Structures are given as structure tokens and as C-alpha cells.
Tab-separated table of N, CA, C and O in Angstrom:
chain	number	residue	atom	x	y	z
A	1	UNK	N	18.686	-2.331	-3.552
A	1	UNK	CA	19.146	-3.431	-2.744
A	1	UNK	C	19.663	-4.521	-3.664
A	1	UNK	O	18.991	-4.920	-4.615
A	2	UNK	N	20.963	-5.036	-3.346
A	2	UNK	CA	21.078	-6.052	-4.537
A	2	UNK	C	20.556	-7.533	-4.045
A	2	UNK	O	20.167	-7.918	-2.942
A	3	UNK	N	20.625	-7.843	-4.625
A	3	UNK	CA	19.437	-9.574	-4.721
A	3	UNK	C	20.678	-10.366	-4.258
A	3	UNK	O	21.779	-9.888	-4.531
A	4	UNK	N	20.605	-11.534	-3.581
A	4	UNK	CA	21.139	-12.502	-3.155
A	4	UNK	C	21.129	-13.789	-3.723
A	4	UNK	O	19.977	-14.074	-4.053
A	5	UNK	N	21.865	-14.609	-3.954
A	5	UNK	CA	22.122	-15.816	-4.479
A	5	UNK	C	21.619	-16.734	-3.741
A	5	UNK	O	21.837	-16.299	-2.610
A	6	UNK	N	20.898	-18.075	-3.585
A	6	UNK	CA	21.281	-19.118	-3.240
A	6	UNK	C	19.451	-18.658	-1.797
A	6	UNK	O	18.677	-17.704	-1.721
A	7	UNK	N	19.591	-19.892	-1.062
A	7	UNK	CA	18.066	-20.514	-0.198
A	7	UNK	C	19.112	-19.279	0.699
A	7	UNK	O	20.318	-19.062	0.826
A	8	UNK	N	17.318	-18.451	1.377
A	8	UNK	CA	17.292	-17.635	2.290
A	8	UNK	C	16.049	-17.967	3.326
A	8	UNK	O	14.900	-18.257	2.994
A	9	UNK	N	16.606	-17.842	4.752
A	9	UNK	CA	15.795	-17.713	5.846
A	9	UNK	C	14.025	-17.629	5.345
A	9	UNK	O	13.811	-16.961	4.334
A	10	UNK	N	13.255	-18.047	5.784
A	10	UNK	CA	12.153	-17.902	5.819
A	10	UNK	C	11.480	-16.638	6.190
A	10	UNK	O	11.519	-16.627	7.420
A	11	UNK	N	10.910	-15.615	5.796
A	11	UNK	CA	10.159	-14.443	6.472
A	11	UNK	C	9.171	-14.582	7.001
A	11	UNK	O	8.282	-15.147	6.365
A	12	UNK	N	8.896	-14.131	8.388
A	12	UNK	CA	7.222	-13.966	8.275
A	12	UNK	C	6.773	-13.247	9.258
A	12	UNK	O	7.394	-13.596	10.262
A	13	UNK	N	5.904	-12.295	9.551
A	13	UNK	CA	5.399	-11.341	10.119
A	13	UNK	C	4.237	-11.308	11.205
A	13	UNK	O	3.118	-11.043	10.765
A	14	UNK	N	4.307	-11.439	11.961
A	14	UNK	CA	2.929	-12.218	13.067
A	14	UNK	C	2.401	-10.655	13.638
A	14	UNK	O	3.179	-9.718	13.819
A	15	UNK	N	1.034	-10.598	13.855
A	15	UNK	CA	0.645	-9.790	13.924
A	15	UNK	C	0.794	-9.025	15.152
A	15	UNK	O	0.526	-7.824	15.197
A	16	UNK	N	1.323	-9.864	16.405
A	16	UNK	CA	2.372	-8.665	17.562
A	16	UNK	C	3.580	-8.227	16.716
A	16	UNK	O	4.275	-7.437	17.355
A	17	UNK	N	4.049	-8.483	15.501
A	17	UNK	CA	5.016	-7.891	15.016
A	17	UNK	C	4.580	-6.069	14.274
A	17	UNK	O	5.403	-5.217	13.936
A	18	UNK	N	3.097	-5.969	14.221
A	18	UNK	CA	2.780	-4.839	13.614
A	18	UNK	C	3.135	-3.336	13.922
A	18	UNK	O	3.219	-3.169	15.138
A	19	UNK	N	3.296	-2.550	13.424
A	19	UNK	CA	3.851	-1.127	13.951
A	19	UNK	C	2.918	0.008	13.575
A	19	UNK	O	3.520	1.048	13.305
A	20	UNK	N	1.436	0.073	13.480
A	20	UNK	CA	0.955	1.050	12.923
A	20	UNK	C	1.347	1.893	12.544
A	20	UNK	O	2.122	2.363	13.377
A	21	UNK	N	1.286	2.651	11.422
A	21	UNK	CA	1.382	4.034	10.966
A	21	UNK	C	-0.004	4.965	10.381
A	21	UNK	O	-0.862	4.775	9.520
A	22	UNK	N	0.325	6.113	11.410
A	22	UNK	CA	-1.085	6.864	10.622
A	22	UNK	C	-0.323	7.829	9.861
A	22	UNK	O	0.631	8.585	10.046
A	23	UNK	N	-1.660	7.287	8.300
A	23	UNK	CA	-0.839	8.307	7.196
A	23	UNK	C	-2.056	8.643	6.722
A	23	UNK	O	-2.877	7.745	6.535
A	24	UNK	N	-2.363	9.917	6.461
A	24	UNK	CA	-3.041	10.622	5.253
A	24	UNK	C	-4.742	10.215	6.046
A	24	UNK	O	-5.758	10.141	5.354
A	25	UNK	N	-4.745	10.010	7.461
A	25	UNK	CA	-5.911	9.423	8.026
A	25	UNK	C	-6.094	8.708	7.932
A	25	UNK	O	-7.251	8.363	8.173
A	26	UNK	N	-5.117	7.754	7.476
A	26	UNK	CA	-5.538	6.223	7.453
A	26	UNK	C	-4.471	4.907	8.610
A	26	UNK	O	-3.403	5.142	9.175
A	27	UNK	N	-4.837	4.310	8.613
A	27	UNK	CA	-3.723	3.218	9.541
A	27	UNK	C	-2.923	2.334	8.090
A	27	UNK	O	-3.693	1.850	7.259
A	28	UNK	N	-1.164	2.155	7.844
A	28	UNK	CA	-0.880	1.754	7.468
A	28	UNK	C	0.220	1.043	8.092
A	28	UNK	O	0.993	1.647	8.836
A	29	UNK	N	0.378	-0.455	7.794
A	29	UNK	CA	0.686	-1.418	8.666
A	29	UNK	C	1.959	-2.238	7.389
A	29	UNK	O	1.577	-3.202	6.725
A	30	UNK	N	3.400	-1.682	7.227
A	30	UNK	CA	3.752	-2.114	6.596
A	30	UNK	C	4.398	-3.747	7.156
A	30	UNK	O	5.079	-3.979	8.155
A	31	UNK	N	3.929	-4.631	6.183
A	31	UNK	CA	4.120	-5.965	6.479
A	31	UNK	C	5.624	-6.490	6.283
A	31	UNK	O	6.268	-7.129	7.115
A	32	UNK	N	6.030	-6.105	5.064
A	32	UNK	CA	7.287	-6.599	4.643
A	32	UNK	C	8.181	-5.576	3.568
A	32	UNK	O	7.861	-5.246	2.426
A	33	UNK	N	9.117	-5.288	4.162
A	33	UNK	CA	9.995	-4.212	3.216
A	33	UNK	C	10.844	-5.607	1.954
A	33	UNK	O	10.763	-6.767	1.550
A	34	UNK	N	11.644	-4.251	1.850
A	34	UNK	CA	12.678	-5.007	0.706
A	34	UNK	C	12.952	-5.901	1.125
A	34	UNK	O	12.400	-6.966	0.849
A	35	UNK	N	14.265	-5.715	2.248
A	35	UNK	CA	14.815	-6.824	3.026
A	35	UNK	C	14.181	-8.129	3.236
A	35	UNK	O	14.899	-9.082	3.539
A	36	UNK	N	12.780	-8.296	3.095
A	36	UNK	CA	12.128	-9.598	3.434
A	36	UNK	C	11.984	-10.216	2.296
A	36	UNK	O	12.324	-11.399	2.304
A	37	UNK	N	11.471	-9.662	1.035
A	37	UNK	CA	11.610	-10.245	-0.079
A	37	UNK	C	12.523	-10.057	-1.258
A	37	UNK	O	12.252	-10.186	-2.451
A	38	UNK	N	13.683	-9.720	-0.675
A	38	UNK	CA	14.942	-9.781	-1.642
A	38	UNK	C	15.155	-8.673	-2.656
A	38	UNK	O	16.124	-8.682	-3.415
A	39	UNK	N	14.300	-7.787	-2.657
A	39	UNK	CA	14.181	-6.636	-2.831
A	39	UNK	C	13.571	-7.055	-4.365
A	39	UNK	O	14.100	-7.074	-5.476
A	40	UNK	N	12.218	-7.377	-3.892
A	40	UNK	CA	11.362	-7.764	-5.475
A	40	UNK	C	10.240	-6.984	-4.609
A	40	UNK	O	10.958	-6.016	-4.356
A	41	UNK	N	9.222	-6.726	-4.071
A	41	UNK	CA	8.429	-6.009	-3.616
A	41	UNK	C	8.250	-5.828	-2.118
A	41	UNK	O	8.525	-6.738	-1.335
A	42	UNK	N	7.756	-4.565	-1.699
A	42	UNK	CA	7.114	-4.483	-0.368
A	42	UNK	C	5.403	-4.825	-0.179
A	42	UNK	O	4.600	-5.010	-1.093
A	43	UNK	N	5.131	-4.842	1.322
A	43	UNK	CA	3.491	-4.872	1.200
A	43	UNK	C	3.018	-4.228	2.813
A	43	UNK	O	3.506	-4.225	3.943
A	44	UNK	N	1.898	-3.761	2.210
A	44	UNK	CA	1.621	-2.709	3.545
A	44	UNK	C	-0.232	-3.175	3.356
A	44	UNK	O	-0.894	-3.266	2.322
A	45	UNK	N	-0.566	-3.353	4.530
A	45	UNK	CA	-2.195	-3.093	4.620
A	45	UNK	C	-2.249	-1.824	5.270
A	45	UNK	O	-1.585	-1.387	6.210
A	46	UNK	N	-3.275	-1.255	4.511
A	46	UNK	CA	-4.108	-0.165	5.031
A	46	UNK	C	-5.699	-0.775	5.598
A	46	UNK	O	-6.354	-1.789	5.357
A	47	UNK	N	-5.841	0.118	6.238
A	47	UNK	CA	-7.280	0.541	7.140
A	47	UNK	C	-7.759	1.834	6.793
A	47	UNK	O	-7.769	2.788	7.572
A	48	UNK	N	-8.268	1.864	5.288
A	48	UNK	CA	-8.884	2.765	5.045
A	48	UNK	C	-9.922	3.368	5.758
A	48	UNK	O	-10.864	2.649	6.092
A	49	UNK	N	-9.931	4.963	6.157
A	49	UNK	CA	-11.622	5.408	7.266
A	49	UNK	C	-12.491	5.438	6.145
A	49	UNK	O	-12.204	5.789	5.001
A	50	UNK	N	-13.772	4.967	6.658
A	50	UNK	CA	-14.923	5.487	6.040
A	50	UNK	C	-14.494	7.074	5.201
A	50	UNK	O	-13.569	7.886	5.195
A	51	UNK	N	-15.855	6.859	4.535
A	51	UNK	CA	-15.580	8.172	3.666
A	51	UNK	C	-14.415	8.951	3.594
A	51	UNK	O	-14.531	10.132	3.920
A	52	UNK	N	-13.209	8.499	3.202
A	52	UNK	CA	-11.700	8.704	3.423
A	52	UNK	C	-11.639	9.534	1.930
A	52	UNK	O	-12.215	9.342	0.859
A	53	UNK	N	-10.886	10.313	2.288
A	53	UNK	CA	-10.989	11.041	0.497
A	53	UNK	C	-9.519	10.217	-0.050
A	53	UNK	O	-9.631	9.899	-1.234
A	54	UNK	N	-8.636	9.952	0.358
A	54	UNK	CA	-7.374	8.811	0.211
A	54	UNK	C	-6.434	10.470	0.164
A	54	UNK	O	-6.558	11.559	0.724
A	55	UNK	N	-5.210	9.671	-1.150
A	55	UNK	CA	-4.205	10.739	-0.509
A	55	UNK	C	-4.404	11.714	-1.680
A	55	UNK	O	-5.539	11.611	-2.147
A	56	UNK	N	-3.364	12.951	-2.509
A	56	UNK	CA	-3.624	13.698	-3.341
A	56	UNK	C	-3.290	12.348	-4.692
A	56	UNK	O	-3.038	11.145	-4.760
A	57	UNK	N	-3.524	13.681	-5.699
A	57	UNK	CA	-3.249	13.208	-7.040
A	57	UNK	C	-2.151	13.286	-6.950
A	57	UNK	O	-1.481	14.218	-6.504
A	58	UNK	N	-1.553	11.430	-7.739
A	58	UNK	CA	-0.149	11.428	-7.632
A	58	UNK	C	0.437	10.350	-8.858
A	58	UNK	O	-0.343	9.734	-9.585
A	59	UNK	N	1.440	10.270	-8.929
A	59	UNK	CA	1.966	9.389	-9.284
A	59	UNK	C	3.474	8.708	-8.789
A	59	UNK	O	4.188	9.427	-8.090
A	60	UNK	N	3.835	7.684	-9.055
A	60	UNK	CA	5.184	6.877	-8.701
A	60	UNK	C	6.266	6.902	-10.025
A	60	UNK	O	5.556	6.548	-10.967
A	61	UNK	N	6.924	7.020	-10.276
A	61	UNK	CA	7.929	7.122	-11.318
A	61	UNK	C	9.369	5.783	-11.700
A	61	UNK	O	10.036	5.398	-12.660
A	62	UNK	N	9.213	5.507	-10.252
A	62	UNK	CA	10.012	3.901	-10.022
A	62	UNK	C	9.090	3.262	-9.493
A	62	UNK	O	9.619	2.946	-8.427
A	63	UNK	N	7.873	2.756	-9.472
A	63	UNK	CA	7.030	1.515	-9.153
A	63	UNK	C	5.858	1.639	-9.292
A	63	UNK	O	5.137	2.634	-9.361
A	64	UNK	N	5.664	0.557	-9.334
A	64	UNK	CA	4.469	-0.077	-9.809
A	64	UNK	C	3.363	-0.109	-8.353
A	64	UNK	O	4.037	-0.328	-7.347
A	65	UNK	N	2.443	-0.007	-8.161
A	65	UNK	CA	1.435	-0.282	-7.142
A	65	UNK	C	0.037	-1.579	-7.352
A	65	UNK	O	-0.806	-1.754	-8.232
A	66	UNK	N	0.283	-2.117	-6.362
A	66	UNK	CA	-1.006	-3.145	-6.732
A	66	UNK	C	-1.933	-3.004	-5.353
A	66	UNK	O	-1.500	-2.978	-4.201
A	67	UNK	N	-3.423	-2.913	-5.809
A	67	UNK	CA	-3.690	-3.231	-4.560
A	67	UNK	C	-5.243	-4.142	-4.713
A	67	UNK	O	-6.190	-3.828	-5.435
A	68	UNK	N	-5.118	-5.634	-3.564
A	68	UNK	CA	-5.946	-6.044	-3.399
A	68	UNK	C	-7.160	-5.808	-2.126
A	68	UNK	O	-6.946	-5.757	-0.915
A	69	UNK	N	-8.159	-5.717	-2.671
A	69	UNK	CA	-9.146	-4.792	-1.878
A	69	UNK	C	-9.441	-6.629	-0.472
A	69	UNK	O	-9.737	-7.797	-0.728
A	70	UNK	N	-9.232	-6.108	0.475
A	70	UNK	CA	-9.789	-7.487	1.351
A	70	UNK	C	-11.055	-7.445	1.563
A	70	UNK	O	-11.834	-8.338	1.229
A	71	UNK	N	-11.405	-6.252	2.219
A	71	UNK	CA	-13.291	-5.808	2.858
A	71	UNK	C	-13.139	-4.173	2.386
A	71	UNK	O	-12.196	-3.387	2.477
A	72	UNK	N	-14.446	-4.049	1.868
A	72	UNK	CA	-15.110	-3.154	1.666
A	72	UNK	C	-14.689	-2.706	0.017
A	72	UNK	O	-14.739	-3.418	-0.986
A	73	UNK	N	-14.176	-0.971	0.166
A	73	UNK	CA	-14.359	-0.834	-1.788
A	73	UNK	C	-13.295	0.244	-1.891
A	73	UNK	O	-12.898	0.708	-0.822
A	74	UNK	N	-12.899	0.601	-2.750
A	74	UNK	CA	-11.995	1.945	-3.028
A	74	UNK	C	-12.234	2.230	-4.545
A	74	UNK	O	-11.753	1.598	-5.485
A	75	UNK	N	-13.003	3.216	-4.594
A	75	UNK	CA	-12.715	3.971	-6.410
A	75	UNK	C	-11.834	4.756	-6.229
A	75	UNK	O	-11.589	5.458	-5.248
A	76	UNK	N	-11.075	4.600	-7.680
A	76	UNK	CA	-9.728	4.865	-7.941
A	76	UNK	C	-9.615	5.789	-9.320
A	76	UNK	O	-10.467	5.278	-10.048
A	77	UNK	N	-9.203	6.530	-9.818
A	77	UNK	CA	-9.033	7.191	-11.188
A	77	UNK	C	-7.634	7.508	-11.039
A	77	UNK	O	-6.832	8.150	-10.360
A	78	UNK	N	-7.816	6.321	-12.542
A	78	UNK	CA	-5.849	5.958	-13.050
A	78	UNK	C	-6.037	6.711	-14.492
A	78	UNK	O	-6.610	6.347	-15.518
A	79	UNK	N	-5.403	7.774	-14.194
A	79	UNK	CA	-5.048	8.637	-15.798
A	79	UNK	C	-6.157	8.732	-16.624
A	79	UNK	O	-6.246	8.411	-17.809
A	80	UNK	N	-7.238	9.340	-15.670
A	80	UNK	CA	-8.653	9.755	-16.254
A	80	UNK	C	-9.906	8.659	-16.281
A	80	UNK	O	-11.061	8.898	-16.631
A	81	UNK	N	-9.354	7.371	-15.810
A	81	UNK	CA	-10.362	6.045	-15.687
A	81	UNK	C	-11.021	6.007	-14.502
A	81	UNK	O	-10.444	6.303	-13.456
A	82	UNK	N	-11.938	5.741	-14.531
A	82	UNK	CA	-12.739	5.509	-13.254
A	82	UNK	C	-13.078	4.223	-12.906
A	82	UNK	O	-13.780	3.589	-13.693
A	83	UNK	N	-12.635	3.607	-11.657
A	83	UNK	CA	-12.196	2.041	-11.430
A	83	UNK	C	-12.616	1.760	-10.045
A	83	UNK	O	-11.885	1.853	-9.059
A	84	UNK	N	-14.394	1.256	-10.056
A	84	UNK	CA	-14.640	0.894	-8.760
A	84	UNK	C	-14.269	-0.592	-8.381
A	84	UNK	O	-14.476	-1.585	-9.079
A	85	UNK	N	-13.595	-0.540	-6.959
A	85	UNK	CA	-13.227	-1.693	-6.411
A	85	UNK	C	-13.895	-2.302	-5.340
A	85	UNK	O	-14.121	-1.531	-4.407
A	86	UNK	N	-14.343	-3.652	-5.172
A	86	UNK	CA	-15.106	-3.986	-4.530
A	86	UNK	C	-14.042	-5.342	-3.641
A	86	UNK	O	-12.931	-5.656	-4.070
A	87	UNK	N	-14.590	-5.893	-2.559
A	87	UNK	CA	-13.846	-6.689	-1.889
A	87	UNK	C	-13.493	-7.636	-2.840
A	87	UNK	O	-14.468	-7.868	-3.555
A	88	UNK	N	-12.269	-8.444	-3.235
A	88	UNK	CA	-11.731	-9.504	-4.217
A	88	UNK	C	-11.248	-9.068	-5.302
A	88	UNK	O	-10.809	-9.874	-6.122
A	89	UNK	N	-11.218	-7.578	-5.571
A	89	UNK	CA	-10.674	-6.715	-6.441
A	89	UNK	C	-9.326	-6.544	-6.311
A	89	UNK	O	-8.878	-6.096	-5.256
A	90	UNK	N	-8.560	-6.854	-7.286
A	90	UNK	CA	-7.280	-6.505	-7.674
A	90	UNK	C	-6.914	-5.197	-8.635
A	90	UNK	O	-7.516	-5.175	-9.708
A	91	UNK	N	-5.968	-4.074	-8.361
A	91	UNK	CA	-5.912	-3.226	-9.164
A	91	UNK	C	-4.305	-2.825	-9.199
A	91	UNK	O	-3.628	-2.621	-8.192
A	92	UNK	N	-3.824	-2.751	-10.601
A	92	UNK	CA	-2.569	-2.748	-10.944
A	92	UNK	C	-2.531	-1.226	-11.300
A	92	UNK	O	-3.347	-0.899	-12.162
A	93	UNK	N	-1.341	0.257	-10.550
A	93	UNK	CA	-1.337	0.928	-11.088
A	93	UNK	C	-0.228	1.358	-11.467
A	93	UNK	O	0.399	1.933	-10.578
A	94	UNK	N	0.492	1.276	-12.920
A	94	UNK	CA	1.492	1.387	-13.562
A	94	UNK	C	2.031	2.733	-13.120
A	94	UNK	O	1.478	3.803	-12.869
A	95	UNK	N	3.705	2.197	-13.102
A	95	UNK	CA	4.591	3.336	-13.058
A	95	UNK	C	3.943	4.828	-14.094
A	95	UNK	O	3.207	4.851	-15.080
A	96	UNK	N	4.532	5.791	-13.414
A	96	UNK	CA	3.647	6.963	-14.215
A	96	UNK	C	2.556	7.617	-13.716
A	96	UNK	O	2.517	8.789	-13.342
A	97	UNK	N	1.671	6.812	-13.723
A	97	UNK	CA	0.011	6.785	-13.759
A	97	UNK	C	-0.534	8.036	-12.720
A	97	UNK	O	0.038	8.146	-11.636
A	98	UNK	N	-1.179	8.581	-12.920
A	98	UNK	CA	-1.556	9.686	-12.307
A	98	UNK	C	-2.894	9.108	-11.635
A	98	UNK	O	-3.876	8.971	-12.365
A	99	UNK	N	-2.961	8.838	-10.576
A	99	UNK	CA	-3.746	7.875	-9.918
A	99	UNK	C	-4.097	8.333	-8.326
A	99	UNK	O	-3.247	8.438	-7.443
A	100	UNK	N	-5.219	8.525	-8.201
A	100	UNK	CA	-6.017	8.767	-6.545
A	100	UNK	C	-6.965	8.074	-6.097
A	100	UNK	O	-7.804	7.838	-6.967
A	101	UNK	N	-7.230	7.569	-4.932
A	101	UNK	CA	-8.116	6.412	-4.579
A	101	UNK	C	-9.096	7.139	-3.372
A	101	UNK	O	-8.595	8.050	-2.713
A	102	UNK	N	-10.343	6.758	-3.133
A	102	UNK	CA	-11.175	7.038	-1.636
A	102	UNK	C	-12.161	6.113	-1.721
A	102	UNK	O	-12.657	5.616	-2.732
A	103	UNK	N	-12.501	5.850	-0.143
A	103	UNK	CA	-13.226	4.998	0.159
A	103	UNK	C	-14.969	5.514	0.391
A	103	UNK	O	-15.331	6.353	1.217
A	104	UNK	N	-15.704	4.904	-0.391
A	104	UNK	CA	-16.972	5.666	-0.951
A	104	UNK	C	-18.048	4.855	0.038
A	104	UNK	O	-19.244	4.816	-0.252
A	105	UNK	N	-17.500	4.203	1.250
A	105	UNK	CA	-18.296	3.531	2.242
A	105	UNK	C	-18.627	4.141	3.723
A	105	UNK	O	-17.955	5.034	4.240
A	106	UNK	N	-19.216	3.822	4.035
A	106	UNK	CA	-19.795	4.324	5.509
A	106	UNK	C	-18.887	3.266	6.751
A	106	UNK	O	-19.180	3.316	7.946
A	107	UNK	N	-17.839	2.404	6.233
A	107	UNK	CA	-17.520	1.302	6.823
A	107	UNK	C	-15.902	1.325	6.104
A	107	UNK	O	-15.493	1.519	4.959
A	108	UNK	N	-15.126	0.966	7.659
A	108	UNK	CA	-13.707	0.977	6.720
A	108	UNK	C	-13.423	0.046	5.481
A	108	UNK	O	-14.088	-0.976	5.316
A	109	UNK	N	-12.339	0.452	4.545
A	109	UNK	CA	-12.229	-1.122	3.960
A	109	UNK	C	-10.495	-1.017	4.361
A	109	UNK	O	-9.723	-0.182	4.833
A	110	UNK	N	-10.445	-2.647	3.764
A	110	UNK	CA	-8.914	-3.122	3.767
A	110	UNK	C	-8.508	-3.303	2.838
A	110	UNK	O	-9.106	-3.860	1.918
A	111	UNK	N	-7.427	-2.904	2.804
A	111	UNK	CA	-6.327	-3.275	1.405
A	111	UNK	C	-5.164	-3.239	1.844
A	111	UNK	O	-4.608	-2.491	2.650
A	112	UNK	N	-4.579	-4.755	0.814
A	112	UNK	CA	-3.333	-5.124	0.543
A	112	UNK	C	-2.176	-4.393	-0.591
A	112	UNK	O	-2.143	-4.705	-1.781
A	113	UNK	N	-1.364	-3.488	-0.026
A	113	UNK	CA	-0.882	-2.791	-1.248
A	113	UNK	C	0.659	-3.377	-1.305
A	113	UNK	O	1.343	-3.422	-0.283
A	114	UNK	N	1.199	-3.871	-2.728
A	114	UNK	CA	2.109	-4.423	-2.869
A	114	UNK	C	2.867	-3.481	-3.833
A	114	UNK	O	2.295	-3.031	-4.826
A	115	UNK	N	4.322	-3.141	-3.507
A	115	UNK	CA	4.933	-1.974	-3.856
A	115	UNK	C	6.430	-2.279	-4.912
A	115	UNK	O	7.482	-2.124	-4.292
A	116	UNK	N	6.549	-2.596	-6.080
A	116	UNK	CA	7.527	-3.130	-6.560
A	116	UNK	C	7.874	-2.105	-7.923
A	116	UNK	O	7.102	-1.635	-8.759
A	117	UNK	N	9.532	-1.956	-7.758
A	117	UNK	CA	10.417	-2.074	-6.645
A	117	UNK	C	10.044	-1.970	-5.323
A	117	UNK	O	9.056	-1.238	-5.375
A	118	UNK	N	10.244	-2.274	-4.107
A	118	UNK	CA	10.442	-1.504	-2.805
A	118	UNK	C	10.715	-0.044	-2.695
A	118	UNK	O	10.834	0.781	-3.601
A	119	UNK	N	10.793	0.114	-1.371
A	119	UNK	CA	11.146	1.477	-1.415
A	119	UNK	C	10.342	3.047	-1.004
A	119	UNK	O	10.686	3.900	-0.186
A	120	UNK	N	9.120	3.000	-1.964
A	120	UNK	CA	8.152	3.711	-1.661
A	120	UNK	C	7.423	3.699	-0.392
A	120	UNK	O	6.754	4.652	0.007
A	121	UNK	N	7.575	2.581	0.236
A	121	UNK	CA	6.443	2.157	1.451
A	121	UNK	C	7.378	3.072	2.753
A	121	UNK	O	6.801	3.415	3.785
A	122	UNK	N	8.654	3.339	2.545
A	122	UNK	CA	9.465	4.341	3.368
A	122	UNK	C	8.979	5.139	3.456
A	122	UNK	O	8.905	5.256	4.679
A	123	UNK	N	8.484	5.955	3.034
A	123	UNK	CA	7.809	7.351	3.109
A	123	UNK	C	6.381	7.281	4.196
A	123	UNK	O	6.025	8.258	4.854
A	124	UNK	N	5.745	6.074	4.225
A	124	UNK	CA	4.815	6.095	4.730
A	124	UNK	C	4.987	6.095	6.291
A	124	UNK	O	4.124	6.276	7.150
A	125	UNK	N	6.479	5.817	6.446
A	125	UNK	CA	7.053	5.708	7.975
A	125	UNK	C	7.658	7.390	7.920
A	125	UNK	O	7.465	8.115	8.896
A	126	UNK	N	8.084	7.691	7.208
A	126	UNK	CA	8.670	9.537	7.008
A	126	UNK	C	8.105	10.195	7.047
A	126	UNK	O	8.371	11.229	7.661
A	127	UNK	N	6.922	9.992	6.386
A	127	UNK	CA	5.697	11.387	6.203
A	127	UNK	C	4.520	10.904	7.656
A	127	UNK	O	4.239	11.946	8.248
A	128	UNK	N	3.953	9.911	8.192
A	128	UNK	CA	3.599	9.459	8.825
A	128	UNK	C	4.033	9.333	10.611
A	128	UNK	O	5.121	9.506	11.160
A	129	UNK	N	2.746	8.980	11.158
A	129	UNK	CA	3.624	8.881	12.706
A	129	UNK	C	3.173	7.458	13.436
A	129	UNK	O	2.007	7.073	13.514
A	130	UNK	N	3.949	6.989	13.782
A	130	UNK	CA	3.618	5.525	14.449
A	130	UNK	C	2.681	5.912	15.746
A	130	UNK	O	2.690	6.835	16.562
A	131	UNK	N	1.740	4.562	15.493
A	131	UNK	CA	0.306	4.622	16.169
A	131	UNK	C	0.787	4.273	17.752
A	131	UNK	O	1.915	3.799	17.890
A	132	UNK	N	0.077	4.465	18.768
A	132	UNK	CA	0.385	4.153	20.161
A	132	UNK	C	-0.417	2.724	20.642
A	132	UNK	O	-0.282	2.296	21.789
């Protein structure tokens, strides 16, 4: 997407604006694509299930993944590390990174996943099916 010059419209997303998506057993609720932030990142909350095994072993090759944990926890193993996350947890996982996450709780958690470049969070509407 190419970037724009000069003061742009305000974005913002109200929560009758949401579109569920169930992906991989989980609810993902993308907040803001490219288009909203000028094509510097996307952001999607998930609703991780309890004892969720998350998705396969993977990696991204054009982006970067961040995700801030809101409630509850997600351990994660980024290229052989083992990285428990607890609510207020921030976790950066570099382009490359061979990286899988699950939720090791009896209780959903939430996370904020911020996707830069954009782009990737498409798939979650492709591979996925919007919630009723």
C-alpha cells in the first residue's frame, strides 16, 4: 500500500463495528487493516479458548508480530525459547522466527496482535469464517 502525504481522517473502530472471525478455534476480531493506519501496521484481538493448543509451527517472512497479552497467559516458543506470557506481557516475534503459541489456562485469555507490515491479518478472513 503506498503511504500518503499530508493530515488524514481520523480512524476508529467501535465495537458494533466488529466482524468476528473463527480461526484455528479461536475468535479473531480484526480491528484495523492497512488502510486505517497508512499501511504501517494491522491489529486484531483474539479470544483465545481455554486450553487452546494455538495454531501450527510457523513462521512470517514479511512481518513482524507483536502481541500484547490483555487477560489471562499464552506460552509461546520463538526459535527454540520458551516464553511464558502473563496479562501486561508484551511479546515481539521477529520476521523469520519459527514461533507457536497456546493458552495453558482453564479460562480464555486476550490478546492484542499487531501485524507490521499489514497484510497477514488477510488470511485470517481467507482461511477463517465470519462468526454469526
Amino acid at each position: 500500500m503506498k503511504k500518503e502525504d499530508g493530515p488524514r481522517p481520523v480512524y476508529t473502530h467501535a465495537p458494533e463495528d466488529d466482524r468476528p472471525i473463527n480461526f484455528i478455534g479461536d475468535l479473531f476480531t480484526i480491528k484495523a487493516k492497512a488502510d486505517a493506519t497508512n499501511g504501517a501496521y494491522s491489529l486484531t484481538e483474539m479470544a483465545v479458548s481455554p486450553r487452546a493448543k494455538g495454531p501450527p509451527r510457523h513462521h512470517h517472512d514479511d512481518c513482524e508480530e507483536a502481541f500484547y497479552i490483555v487477560s489471562g497467559q499464552l506460552n509461546f516458543e520463538v526459535d527454540g525459547e520458551a516464553i511464558s506470557a502473563r496479562a501486561g506481557s508484551f511479546v515481539v516475534v521477529p520476521r523469520g522466527a519459527r514461533h507457536v503459541y497456546c493458552n495453558p489456562l482453564d479460562e480464555p485469555s486476550r490478546v492484542l496482535v499487531m501485524i507490521s507490515p499489514p497484510g497477514f491479518e488477510n488470511e485470517f478472513e481467507r482461511m477463517g469464517e465470519f462468526a454469526e
